[in-house]
Amino acid sequence: MSIAPVRPASAVLAWSRELVQPALRAAVDRLPAPVRLVAGYHLGWWDRRGRPVEAAGGKAVRPALVLLAAEASGARADTAVPAAVAVELAHNFTLLHDDVLDRDRTRRHRPTAWAVFGTSAAILTGDALLALAAEVLAASEHPAAGRVLTTALLDLVDGEYADLAFERRPEVGLGECLDMVEHKTAALLAAACALGATFAGAPPATVARLHEFGRLLGIAYQHVDDLLGIWGDPDRTGKPAHTDLLSRKKSLPVVAALASGTPFARELSTLYRRSAPPGHEEVARMAELVERAGGRSWSRDESRRLLEEALDRLADTAPAPRPAAELAALADLVVNRDR
């Protein structure tokens, strides 16, 4: 029997989108018309008037993790499509609400949904996507799946609440920041991997190991996301340069820099505590201080260490070779996307 060749991460993402998109569109089509308009705009399917466009809809990493985890556990990918749809709906619920909470006006090179349709419409659309995710899982033959997703979402809300609370606090410990990331970001990636294994009928030990693979990958993902929030190319990120510093967000590299005990940390702390918004020169100086205090190199090193640990957990599941190799390639893309 011939073994299918291992596909590069870009091909895996394209395959995942092709497999999931019809079911995702069918789910969104069940929404009331006003909410469906906002949802489709946010997902990049049409413009603010509902006219079809070719807008970026995101990489859809989480659905790909679901499908590959199912294959790695010995099932066909299409058996886990409902789980992939539910995870993508839940993820976009968080993005719609995040943009409102953070007052971000740009996502994927377009105005955010709340900037176009208003805050209330964006919040209600996020709520609708969350309800739709629960409905998709409820219609499946896996009753435990709903609990996996809701547990992850409760963790996510806990992490989001902590992240917002950090904005009002002058000091945040590195341990607190890592705990927040584990809840806010890692929980949903971990759930995506666990759901794929659950839909494959994998034993609990395999589900747990794939959940741990996703958790570690999620923390690494946030390290890289935080690096991009400071040094990312706007043409690639779809957001203005130095976004996180303009809002004085206490991201992982920033908190690590502030905790370094160096003169650079003290100057950075002074700039972060100012009540007036930072100017262009101040923001550039803040980015330099984070780097000189070691925050940039620490986050980069941590993301690589977490990737290696995640791959070890993946190997512990004795997965099917081809999907395991593709999961590893996808994980590498996630962690090295800032290159």
Coordinates of C-alpha atoms in Angstrom, one line a residue:
M1 CA 0.0 0.0 0.0
S2 CA 1.4 3.4 -1.0
I3 CA 1.7 6.1 1.6
A4 CA 0.6 9.6 0.6
P5 CA 3.4 12.1 0.5
V6 CA 3.8 14.7 3.3
R7 CA 2.4 18.0 2.2
P8 CA 4.0 21.4 3.1
A9 CA 2.1 23.5 5.7
S10 CA 0.7 25.9 3.0
A11 CA -0.8 23.0 1.1
V12 CA -2.3 21.6 4.3
L13 CA -3.9 24.9 5.1
A14 CA -5.4 25.1 1.6
W15 CA -6.7 21.5 1.9
S16 CA -8.2 22.3 5.3
R17 CA -10.0 25.4 4.0
E18 CA -11.3 23.5 1.0
L19 CA -12.7 20.8 3.2
V20 CA -14.2 23.0 5.9
Q21 CA -15.5 26.0 3.9
P22 CA -18.6 24.4 2.5
A23 CA -19.8 23.3 6.0
L24 CA -18.8 26.6 7.5
R25 CA -20.7 28.6 4.9
A26 CA -23.7 26.3 5.4
A27 CA -23.6 27.0 9.1
V28 CA -23.3 30.8 8.7
D29 CA -26.2 30.8 6.2
R30 CA -28.5 29.7 9.0
L31 CA -28.0 33.0 10.8
P32 CA -30.5 35.8 10.6
A33 CA -29.7 38.1 7.7
P34 CA -28.3 41.1 9.6
V35 CA -26.0 38.9 11.6
R36 CA -25.0 36.9 8.6
L37 CA -23.9 40.1 6.8
V38 CA -21.6 41.0 9.6
A39 CA -20.3 37.5 10.0
G40 CA -19.6 37.1 6.2
Y41 CA -17.8 40.5 6.2
H42 CA -15.6 39.5 9.1
L43 CA -14.8 36.1 7.5
G44 CA -13.7 37.9 4.3
W45 CA -16.5 36.5 2.1
W46 CA -18.1 39.8 1.1
D47 CA -18.0 43.6 1.5
R48 CA -20.1 45.7 3.9
R49 CA -23.0 45.5 1.4
G50 CA -22.8 41.8 1.0
R51 CA -21.1 41.8 -2.4
P52 CA -18.6 38.9 -2.9
V53 CA -15.0 39.9 -2.5
E54 CA -11.6 38.2 -2.5
A55 CA -10.6 39.3 1.0
A56 CA -8.2 37.4 3.4
G57 CA -10.0 35.2 5.8
G58 CA -7.1 34.2 8.0
K59 CA -4.9 31.1 7.8
A60 CA -7.5 28.8 9.5
V61 CA -4.8 27.1 11.5
R62 CA -7.3 25.7 14.1
P63 CA -9.5 23.8 11.7
A64 CA -6.4 22.3 10.2
L65 CA -5.2 21.1 13.6
V66 CA -8.6 19.5 14.2
L67 CA -8.5 17.6 10.9
L68 CA -4.8 16.5 11.2
A69 CA -5.4 15.4 14.8
A70 CA -8.2 13.2 13.6
E71 CA -6.0 11.7 10.9
A72 CA -3.1 11.2 13.3
S73 CA -5.5 9.3 15.5
G74 CA -6.4 6.9 12.7
A75 CA -9.6 8.4 11.3
R76 CA -10.5 10.1 8.0
A77 CA -10.2 13.9 8.1
D78 CA -13.8 14.4 7.0
T79 CA -15.2 12.7 10.1
A80 CA -14.0 15.7 12.1
V81 CA -15.3 18.5 9.8
P82 CA -18.1 19.4 12.3
A83 CA -15.5 19.9 15.0
A84 CA -13.3 22.0 12.7
V85 CA -16.3 24.2 11.8
A86 CA -17.2 24.6 15.5
V87 CA -13.6 25.6 16.4
E88 CA -13.4 28.1 13.6
L89 CA -16.8 29.6 14.6
A90 CA -15.6 29.9 18.2
H91 CA -12.3 31.4 17.2
N92 CA -14.0 34.1 15.2
F93 CA -16.4 34.8 18.1
T94 CA -13.2 35.6 20.1
L95 CA -11.8 37.8 17.3
L96 CA -15.0 39.9 16.9
H97 CA -15.1 40.5 20.7
D98 CA -11.3 41.1 20.9
D99 CA -11.4 43.8 18.3
V100 CA -14.2 45.6 20.3
L101 CA -12.3 45.2 23.6
D102 CA -9.0 46.3 22.2
R103 CA -10.6 49.0 19.9
D104 CA -8.6 47.6 17.0
R105 CA -9.8 49.2 13.8
T106 CA -7.9 47.0 11.3
R107 CA -7.8 43.2 10.9
R108 CA -6.5 41.3 7.8
H109 CA -5.9 44.6 6.0
R110 CA -9.6 45.7 6.3
P111 CA -11.6 47.7 8.8
T112 CA -12.8 45.5 11.6
A113 CA -16.5 44.6 11.9
W114 CA -17.2 46.9 14.8
A115 CA -15.6 49.8 12.9
V116 CA -17.9 49.2 9.9
F117 CA -21.2 48.0 11.5
G118 CA -20.9 49.3 15.1
T119 CA -20.0 47.8 18.4
S120 CA -23.4 46.3 19.2
A121 CA -23.6 44.5 15.8
A122 CA -20.1 43.1 16.2
I123 CA -20.8 41.8 19.7
L124 CA -24.1 40.3 18.7
T125 CA -22.5 38.6 15.7
G126 CA -19.8 37.1 17.9
D127 CA -22.5 35.8 20.3
A128 CA -24.3 34.3 17.3
L129 CA -21.1 32.5 16.1
L130 CA -20.6 31.1 19.6
A131 CA -24.1 29.7 19.7
L132 CA -23.7 28.3 16.2
A133 CA -20.5 26.5 17.3
A134 CA -22.4 24.9 20.1
E135 CA -25.2 23.9 17.8
V136 CA -22.8 22.3 15.3
L137 CA -21.3 20.1 18.0
A138 CA -24.6 19.3 19.5
A139 CA -25.7 17.9 16.2
S140 CA -22.7 15.5 16.1
E141 CA -22.5 12.1 17.5
H142 CA -19.9 13.1 20.1
P143 CA -21.5 14.4 23.3
A144 CA -18.2 14.9 25.0
A145 CA -17.1 17.3 22.3
G146 CA -19.3 20.2 23.6
R147 CA -17.7 19.9 27.0
V148 CA -14.2 20.1 25.5
L149 CA -15.1 23.3 23.7
T150 CA -17.0 25.0 26.5
T151 CA -14.2 24.3 29.0
A152 CA -11.7 25.9 26.6
L153 CA -13.9 28.9 26.1
L154 CA -14.3 29.4 29.8
D155 CA -10.6 29.3 30.1
L156 CA -10.3 31.8 27.3
V157 CA -12.7 34.2 29.0
D158 CA -10.7 33.9 32.2
G159 CA -7.5 34.7 30.3
E160 CA -9.1 37.6 28.4
Y161 CA -10.4 39.1 31.7
A162 CA -6.8 38.9 33.2
D163 CA -5.4 40.5 30.0
L164 CA -7.8 43.4 30.4
A165 CA -7.0 43.7 34.1
F166 CA -3.3 43.9 33.4
E167 CA -3.9 47.1 31.5
R168 CA -5.0 48.9 34.7
R169 CA -2.1 47.5 36.8
P170 CA 1.3 49.2 36.9
E171 CA 3.1 45.9 37.4
V172 CA 2.4 42.4 36.2
G173 CA 4.5 39.3 37.0
L174 CA 5.9 37.1 34.3
G175 CA 4.2 34.1 35.9
E176 CA 0.9 35.9 35.8
C177 CA 1.4 36.8 32.2
L178 CA 2.2 33.2 31.2
D179 CA -0.9 31.9 33.1
M180 CA -3.0 34.4 31.2
V181 CA -1.6 33.2 27.9
E182 CA -2.2 29.6 28.8
H183 CA -5.9 30.4 29.3
K184 CA -6.5 33.1 26.6
T185 CA -4.6 31.6 23.7
A186 CA -3.5 28.1 24.4
A187 CA -6.9 26.7 25.5
L188 CA -8.5 26.9 22.1
L189 CA -5.6 25.4 20.2
A190 CA -5.4 22.6 22.8
A191 CA -9.2 22.0 22.3
A192 CA -8.8 21.9 18.5
C193 CA -6.3 19.0 18.8
A194 CA -8.4 17.2 21.5
L195 CA -11.5 17.5 19.4
G196 CA -9.9 16.0 16.3
A197 CA -8.8 13.0 18.4
T198 CA -12.2 12.8 20.1
F199 CA -14.0 12.7 16.7
A200 CA -11.6 10.0 15.7
G201 CA -12.6 7.8 18.6
A202 CA -9.1 7.9 20.1
P203 CA -8.5 6.6 23.6
P204 CA -8.4 9.2 26.5
A205 CA -4.6 9.0 26.7
T206 CA -4.2 10.0 23.1
V207 CA -6.7 12.8 23.4
A208 CA -4.8 14.1 26.5
R209 CA -1.4 14.0 24.7
L210 CA -2.8 15.8 21.7
H211 CA -4.4 18.3 24.0
E212 CA -1.0 18.9 25.6
F213 CA 0.6 19.3 22.1
G214 CA -1.9 22.0 21.3
R215 CA -1.5 23.7 24.6
L216 CA 2.3 24.0 24.2
L217 CA 1.9 25.1 20.6
G218 CA -0.6 27.7 21.8
I219 CA 1.8 29.3 24.3
A220 CA 4.5 29.3 21.6
Y221 CA 2.0 30.9 19.2
Q222 CA 1.4 33.8 21.6
H223 CA 5.1 34.4 22.0
V224 CA 5.3 34.9 18.3
D225 CA 2.1 36.9 18.1
D226 CA 3.5 39.3 20.8
L227 CA 6.7 39.7 18.8
L228 CA 4.7 40.5 15.7
G229 CA 2.7 43.0 17.8
I230 CA 5.9 45.0 18.2
W231 CA 8.1 44.2 15.3
G232 CA 5.7 42.8 12.7
D233 CA 5.6 44.1 9.1
P234 CA 2.2 45.8 8.7
D235 CA 2.0 44.5 5.1
R236 CA 2.1 40.9 6.5
T237 CA 0.2 41.4 9.8
G238 CA -2.6 43.6 8.5
K239 CA -2.1 45.9 11.6
P240 CA -0.2 49.1 12.1
A241 CA 3.4 48.9 13.3
H242 CA 4.1 48.8 17.1
T243 CA 0.4 48.2 17.8
D244 CA 1.0 46.6 21.2
L245 CA 3.3 49.4 22.3
L246 CA 0.9 52.2 21.2
S247 CA -1.7 50.7 23.6
R248 CA 1.0 49.8 26.1
K249 CA -0.1 46.2 26.2
K250 CA 1.7 44.1 28.7
S251 CA 2.7 41.3 26.3
L252 CA 5.1 38.5 27.0
P253 CA 8.3 40.2 25.7
V254 CA 7.4 43.5 27.4
V255 CA 6.7 41.8 30.8
A256 CA 10.0 39.8 30.5
A257 CA 11.8 43.1 29.7
L258 CA 10.2 44.9 32.6
A259 CA 11.2 42.0 34.9
S260 CA 14.9 42.1 33.8
G261 CA 16.1 44.5 36.5
T262 CA 18.2 46.4 33.9
P263 CA 18.4 50.2 33.3
F264 CA 16.5 49.6 30.1
A265 CA 13.6 48.0 32.2
R266 CA 13.4 51.1 34.4
E267 CA 13.2 53.5 31.4
L268 CA 10.6 51.2 29.8
S269 CA 8.6 51.2 33.0
T270 CA 8.6 55.0 33.1
L271 CA 7.3 55.2 29.5
Y272 CA 4.7 52.6 30.2
R273 CA 3.4 54.5 33.2
R274 CA 2.9 57.8 31.4
S275 CA -0.8 58.9 31.1
A276 CA -0.3 60.6 27.7
P277 CA -0.3 58.5 24.6
P278 CA 3.2 57.8 23.3
G279 CA 4.4 59.6 20.2
H280 CA 6.3 58.0 17.3
E281 CA 9.7 58.5 18.8
E282 CA 8.7 57.2 22.2
V283 CA 7.2 54.1 20.6
A284 CA 10.4 53.4 18.7
R285 CA 12.3 53.9 21.9
M286 CA 10.1 51.5 23.7
A287 CA 10.6 48.8 21.1
E288 CA 14.4 49.3 21.4
L289 CA 14.2 49.1 25.2
V290 CA 12.2 45.8 25.1
E291 CA 14.9 44.4 22.8
R292 CA 17.9 45.7 24.8
A293 CA 16.3 44.4 28.1
G294 CA 16.2 40.9 26.5
G295 CA 12.4 40.6 26.0
R296 CA 12.7 39.9 22.3
S297 CA 15.3 37.2 22.5
W298 CA 13.6 35.6 25.5
S299 CA 10.3 35.2 23.7
R300 CA 12.0 34.0 20.5
D301 CA 13.9 31.3 22.5
E302 CA 10.8 30.3 24.5
S303 CA 8.8 29.8 21.3
R304 CA 11.4 27.5 19.9
R305 CA 11.7 25.5 23.2
L306 CA 7.9 25.1 23.5
L307 CA 7.8 23.9 19.9
E308 CA 10.3 21.2 20.6
E309 CA 8.3 20.2 23.7
A310 CA 5.1 20.1 21.8
L311 CA 6.6 17.9 19.1
D312 CA 7.8 15.5 21.9
R313 CA 4.2 15.2 23.1
L314 CA 3.0 14.6 19.6
A315 CA 5.5 11.7 19.2
D316 CA 4.2 10.2 22.5
T317 CA 0.9 9.5 20.8
A318 CA 2.4 7.1 18.3
P319 CA 0.5 8.9 15.5
A320 CA 0.0 8.0 11.9
P321 CA 3.2 9.1 10.2
R322 CA 2.0 11.3 7.4
P323 CA -0.5 13.5 9.4
A324 CA 2.0 13.6 12.3
A325 CA 4.6 15.0 9.9
E326 CA 2.1 17.5 8.6
L327 CA 1.2 18.5 12.2
A328 CA 4.9 19.1 12.8
A329 CA 5.2 21.2 9.7
L330 CA 2.1 23.3 10.7
A331 CA 3.5 23.8 14.2
D332 CA 6.8 25.0 12.7
L333 CA 4.9 27.4 10.4
V334 CA 3.0 28.8 13.4
V335 CA 6.1 29.3 15.5
N336 CA 8.3 30.7 12.7
R337 CA 5.8 32.9 11.0
D338 CA 7.7 36.0 12.1
R339 CA 10.7 35.1 9.9

